[in-house]
PDB file of C-alpha atoms in Angstrom:
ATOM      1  CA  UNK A   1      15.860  -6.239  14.159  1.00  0.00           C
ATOM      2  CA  UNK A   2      16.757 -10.098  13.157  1.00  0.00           C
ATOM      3  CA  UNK A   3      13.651 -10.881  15.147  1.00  0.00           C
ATOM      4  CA  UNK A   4      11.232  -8.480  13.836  1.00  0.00           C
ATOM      5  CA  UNK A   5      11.725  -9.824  10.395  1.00  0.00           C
ATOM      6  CA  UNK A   6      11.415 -12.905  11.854  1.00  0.00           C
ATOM      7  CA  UNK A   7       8.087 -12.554  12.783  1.00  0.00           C
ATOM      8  CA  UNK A   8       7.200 -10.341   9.736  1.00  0.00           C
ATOM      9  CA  UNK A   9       8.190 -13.138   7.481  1.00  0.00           C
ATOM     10  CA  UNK A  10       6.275 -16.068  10.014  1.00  0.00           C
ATOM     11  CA  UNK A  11       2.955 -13.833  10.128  1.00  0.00           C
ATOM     12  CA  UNK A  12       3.259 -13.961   5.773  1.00  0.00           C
ATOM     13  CA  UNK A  13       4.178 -17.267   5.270  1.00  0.00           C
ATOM     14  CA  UNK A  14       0.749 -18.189   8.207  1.00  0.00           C
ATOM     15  CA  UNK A  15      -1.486 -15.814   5.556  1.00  0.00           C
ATOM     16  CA  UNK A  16      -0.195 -17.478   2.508  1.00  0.00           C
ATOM     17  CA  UNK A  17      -1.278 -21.048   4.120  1.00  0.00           C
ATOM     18  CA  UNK A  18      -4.625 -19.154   5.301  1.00  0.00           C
ATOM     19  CA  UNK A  19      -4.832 -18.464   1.568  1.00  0.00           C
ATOM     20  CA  UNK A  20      -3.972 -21.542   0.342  1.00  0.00           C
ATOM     21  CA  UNK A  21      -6.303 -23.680   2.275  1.00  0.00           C
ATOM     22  CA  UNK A  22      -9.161 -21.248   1.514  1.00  0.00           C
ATOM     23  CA  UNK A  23      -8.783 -21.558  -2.152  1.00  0.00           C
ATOM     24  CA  UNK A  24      -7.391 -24.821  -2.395  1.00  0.00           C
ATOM     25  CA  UNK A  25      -7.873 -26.307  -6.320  1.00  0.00           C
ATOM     26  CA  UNK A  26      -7.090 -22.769  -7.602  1.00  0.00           C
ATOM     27  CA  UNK A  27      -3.929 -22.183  -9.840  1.00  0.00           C
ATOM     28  CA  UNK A  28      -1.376 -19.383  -8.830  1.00  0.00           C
ATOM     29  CA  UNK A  29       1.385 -18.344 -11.062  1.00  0.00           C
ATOM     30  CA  UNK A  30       3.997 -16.296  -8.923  1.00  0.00           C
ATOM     31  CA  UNK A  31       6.260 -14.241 -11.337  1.00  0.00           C
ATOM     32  CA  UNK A  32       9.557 -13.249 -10.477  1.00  0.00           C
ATOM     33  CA  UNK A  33      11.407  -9.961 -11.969  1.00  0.00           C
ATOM     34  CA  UNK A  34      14.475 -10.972 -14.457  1.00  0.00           C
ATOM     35  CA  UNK A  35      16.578  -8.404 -15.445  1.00  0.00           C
ATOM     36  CA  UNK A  36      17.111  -7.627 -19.059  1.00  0.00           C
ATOM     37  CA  UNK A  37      20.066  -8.537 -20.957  1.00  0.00           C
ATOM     38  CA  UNK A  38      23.848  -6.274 -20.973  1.00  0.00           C
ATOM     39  CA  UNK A  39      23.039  -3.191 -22.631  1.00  0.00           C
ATOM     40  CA  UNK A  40      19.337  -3.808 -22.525  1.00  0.00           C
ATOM     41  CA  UNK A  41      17.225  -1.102 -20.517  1.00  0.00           C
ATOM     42  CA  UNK A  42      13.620  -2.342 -19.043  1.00  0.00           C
ATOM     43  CA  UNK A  43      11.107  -0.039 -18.674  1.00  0.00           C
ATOM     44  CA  UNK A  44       8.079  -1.068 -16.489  1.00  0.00           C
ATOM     45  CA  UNK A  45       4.735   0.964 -16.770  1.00  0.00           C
ATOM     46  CA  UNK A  46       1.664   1.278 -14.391  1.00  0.00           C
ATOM     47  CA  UNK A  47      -1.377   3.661 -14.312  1.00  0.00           C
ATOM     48  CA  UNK A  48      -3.962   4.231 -11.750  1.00  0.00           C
ATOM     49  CA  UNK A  49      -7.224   5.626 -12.360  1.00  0.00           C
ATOM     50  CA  UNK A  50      -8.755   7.566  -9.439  1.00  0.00           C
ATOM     51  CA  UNK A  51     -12.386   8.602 -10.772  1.00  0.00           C
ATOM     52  CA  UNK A  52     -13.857  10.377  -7.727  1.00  0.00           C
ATOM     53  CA  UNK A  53     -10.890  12.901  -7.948  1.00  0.00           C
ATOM     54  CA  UNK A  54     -11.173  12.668 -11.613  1.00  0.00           C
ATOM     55  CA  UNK A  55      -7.400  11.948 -12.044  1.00  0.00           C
ATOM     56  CA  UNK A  56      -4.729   9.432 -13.140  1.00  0.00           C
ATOM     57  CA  UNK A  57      -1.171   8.753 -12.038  1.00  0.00           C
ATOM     58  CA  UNK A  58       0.821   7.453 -14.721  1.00  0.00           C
ATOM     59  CA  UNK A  59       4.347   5.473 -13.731  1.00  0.00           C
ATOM     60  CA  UNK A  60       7.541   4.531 -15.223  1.00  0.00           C
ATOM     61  CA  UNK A  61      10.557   2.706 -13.701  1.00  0.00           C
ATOM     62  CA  UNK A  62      13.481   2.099 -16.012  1.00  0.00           C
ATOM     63  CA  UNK A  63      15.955  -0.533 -14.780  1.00  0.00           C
ATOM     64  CA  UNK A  64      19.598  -1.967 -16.198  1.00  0.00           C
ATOM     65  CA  UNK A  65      20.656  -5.362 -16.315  1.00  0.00           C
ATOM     66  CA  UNK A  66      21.811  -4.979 -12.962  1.00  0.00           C
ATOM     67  CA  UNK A  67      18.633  -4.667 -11.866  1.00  0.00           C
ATOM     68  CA  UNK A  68      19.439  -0.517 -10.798  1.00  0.00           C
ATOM     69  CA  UNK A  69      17.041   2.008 -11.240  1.00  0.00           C
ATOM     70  CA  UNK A  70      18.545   4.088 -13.515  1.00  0.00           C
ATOM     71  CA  UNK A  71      15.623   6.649 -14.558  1.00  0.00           C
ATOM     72  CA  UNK A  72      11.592   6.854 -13.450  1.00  0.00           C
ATOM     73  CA  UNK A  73       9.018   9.178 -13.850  1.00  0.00           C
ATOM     74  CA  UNK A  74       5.174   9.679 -12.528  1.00  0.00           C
ATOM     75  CA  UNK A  75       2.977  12.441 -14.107  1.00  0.00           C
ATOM     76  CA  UNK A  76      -0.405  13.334 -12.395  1.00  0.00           C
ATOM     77  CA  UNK A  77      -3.234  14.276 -14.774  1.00  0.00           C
ATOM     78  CA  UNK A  78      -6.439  15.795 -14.430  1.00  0.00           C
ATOM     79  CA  UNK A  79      -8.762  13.588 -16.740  1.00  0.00           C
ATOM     80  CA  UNK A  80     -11.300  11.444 -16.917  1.00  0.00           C
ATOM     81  CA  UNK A  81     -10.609   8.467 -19.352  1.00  0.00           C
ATOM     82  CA  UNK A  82     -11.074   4.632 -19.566  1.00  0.00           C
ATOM     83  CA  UNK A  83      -8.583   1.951 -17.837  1.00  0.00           C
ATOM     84  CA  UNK A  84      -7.108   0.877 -21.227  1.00  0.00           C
ATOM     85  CA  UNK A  85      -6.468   4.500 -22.386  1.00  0.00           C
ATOM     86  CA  UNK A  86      -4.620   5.452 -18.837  1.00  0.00           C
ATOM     87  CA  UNK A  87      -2.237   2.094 -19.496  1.00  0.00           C
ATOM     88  CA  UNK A  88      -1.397   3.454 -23.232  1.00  0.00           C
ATOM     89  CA  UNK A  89      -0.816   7.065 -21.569  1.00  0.00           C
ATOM     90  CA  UNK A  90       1.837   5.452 -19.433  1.00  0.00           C
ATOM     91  CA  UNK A  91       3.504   3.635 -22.332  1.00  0.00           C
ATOM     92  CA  UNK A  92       3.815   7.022 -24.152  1.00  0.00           C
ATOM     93  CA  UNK A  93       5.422   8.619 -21.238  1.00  0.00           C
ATOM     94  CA  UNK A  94       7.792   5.812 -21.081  1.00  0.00           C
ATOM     95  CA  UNK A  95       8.547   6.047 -24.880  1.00  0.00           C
ATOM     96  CA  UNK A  96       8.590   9.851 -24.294  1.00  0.00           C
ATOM     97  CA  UNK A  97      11.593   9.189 -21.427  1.00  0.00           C
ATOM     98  CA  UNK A  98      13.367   6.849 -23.757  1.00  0.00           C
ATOM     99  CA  UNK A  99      13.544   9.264 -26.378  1.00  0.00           C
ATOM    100  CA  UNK A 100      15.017  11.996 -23.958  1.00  0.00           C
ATOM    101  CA  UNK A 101      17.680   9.364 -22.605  1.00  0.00           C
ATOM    102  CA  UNK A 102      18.521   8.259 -26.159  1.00  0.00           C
ATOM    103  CA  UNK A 103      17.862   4.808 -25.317  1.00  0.00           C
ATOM    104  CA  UNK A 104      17.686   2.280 -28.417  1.00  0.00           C
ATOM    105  CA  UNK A 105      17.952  -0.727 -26.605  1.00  0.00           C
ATOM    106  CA  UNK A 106      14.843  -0.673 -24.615  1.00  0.00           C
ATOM    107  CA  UNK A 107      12.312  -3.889 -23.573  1.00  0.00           C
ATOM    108  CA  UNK A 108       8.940  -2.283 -22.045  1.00  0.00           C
ATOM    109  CA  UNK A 109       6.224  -4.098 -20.070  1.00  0.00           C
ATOM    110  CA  UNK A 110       2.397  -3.554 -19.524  1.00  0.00           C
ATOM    111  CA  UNK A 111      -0.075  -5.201 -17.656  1.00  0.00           C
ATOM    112  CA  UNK A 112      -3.010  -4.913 -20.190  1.00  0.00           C
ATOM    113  CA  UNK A 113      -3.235  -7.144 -22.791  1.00  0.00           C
ATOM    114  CA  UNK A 114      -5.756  -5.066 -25.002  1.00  0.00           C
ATOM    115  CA  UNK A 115      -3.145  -1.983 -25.284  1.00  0.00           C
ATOM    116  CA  UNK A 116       0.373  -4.541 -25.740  1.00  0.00           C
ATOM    117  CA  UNK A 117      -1.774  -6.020 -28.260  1.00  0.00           C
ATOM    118  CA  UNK A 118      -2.564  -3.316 -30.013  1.00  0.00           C
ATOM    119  CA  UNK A 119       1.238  -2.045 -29.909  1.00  0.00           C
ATOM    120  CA  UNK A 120       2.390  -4.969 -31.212  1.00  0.00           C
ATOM    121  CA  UNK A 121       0.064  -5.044 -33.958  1.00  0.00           C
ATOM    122  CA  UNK A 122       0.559  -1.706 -35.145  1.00  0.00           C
ATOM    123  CA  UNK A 123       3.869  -0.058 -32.908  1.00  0.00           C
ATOM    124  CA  UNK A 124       5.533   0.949 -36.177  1.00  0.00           C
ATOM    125  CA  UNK A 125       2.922   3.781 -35.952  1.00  0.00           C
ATOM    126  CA  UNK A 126       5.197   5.288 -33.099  1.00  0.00           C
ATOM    127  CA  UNK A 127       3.455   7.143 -30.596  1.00  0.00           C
ATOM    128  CA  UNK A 128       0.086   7.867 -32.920  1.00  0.00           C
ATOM    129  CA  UNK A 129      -1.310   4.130 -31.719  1.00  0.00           C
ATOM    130  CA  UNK A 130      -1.441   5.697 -28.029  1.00  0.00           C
ATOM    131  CA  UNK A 131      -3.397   8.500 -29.471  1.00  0.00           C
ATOM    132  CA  UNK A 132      -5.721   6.684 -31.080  1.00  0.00           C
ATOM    133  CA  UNK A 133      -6.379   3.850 -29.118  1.00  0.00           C
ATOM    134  CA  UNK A 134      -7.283   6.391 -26.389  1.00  0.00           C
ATOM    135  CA  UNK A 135     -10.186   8.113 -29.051  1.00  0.00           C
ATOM    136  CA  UNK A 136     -11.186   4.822 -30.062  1.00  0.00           C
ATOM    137  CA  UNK A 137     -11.468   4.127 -26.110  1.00  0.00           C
ATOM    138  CA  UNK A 138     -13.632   6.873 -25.267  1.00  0.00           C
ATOM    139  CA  UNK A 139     -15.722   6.470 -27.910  1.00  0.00           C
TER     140      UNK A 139
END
């Protein structure tokens, strides 16, 4: 086994020089994953449009400061809407899973600037900004 990984890890580390002498003068930022704080729950969200099946998968994985899993959730939809919308879906159905957990302490992330944006600029709204940045979205 010690030698499979071995080799699994040499034939990475050969692409990732592949890749850097390819795009050599580029700028990478690797991020790492830091747990949250005692007490502190982090829930990560992710959609995926799939237009040819017109669907989306929606994602949420909520982790303690330990870094355990302690609650997810997917939901599979039959819809046809815009990137942006799909990413404020999944934020509701992670604010949706907080609420049913009772979780107060909670730190959320997103990977689309437009919708965390939005959140932050007008979050005290509750749950009505995912609703309407998804009309606004579609129109």
């Amino acid at each position: 086994m010690w030698l499979v990984l071995r080799e699994i890890s040499w034939a990475d580390s050969n692409k990732l020089l592949l890749w850097e002498t390819k795009n050599r003068g580029q700028v990478v930022i690797l991020a790492r994953w830091r747990p949250p704080q005692a007490k502190v729950v982090e829930v990560n969200t992710d959609a995926a449009t799939f237009k040819d099946l017109n669907t989306i998968r929606l994602g949420v994985v909520a982790r303690d400061s330990s870094g355990a899993c302690v609650a997810w959730r997917t939901k599979l939809l039959e819809v046809n809407v815009d990137t942006e919308c799909v990413k404020a879906m999944a934020i509701r159905l992670a604010v949706e899973l907080c609420g049913e957990l009772l979780w107060m302490n909670v730190e959320t992330e997103c990977d689309n600037i437009n919708v965390v944006s939005a959140l932050n600029r007008d979050g005290h709204k509750e749950l009505s900004i995912c609703d309407r940045y998804c009309k606004t979205s579609e129109d």
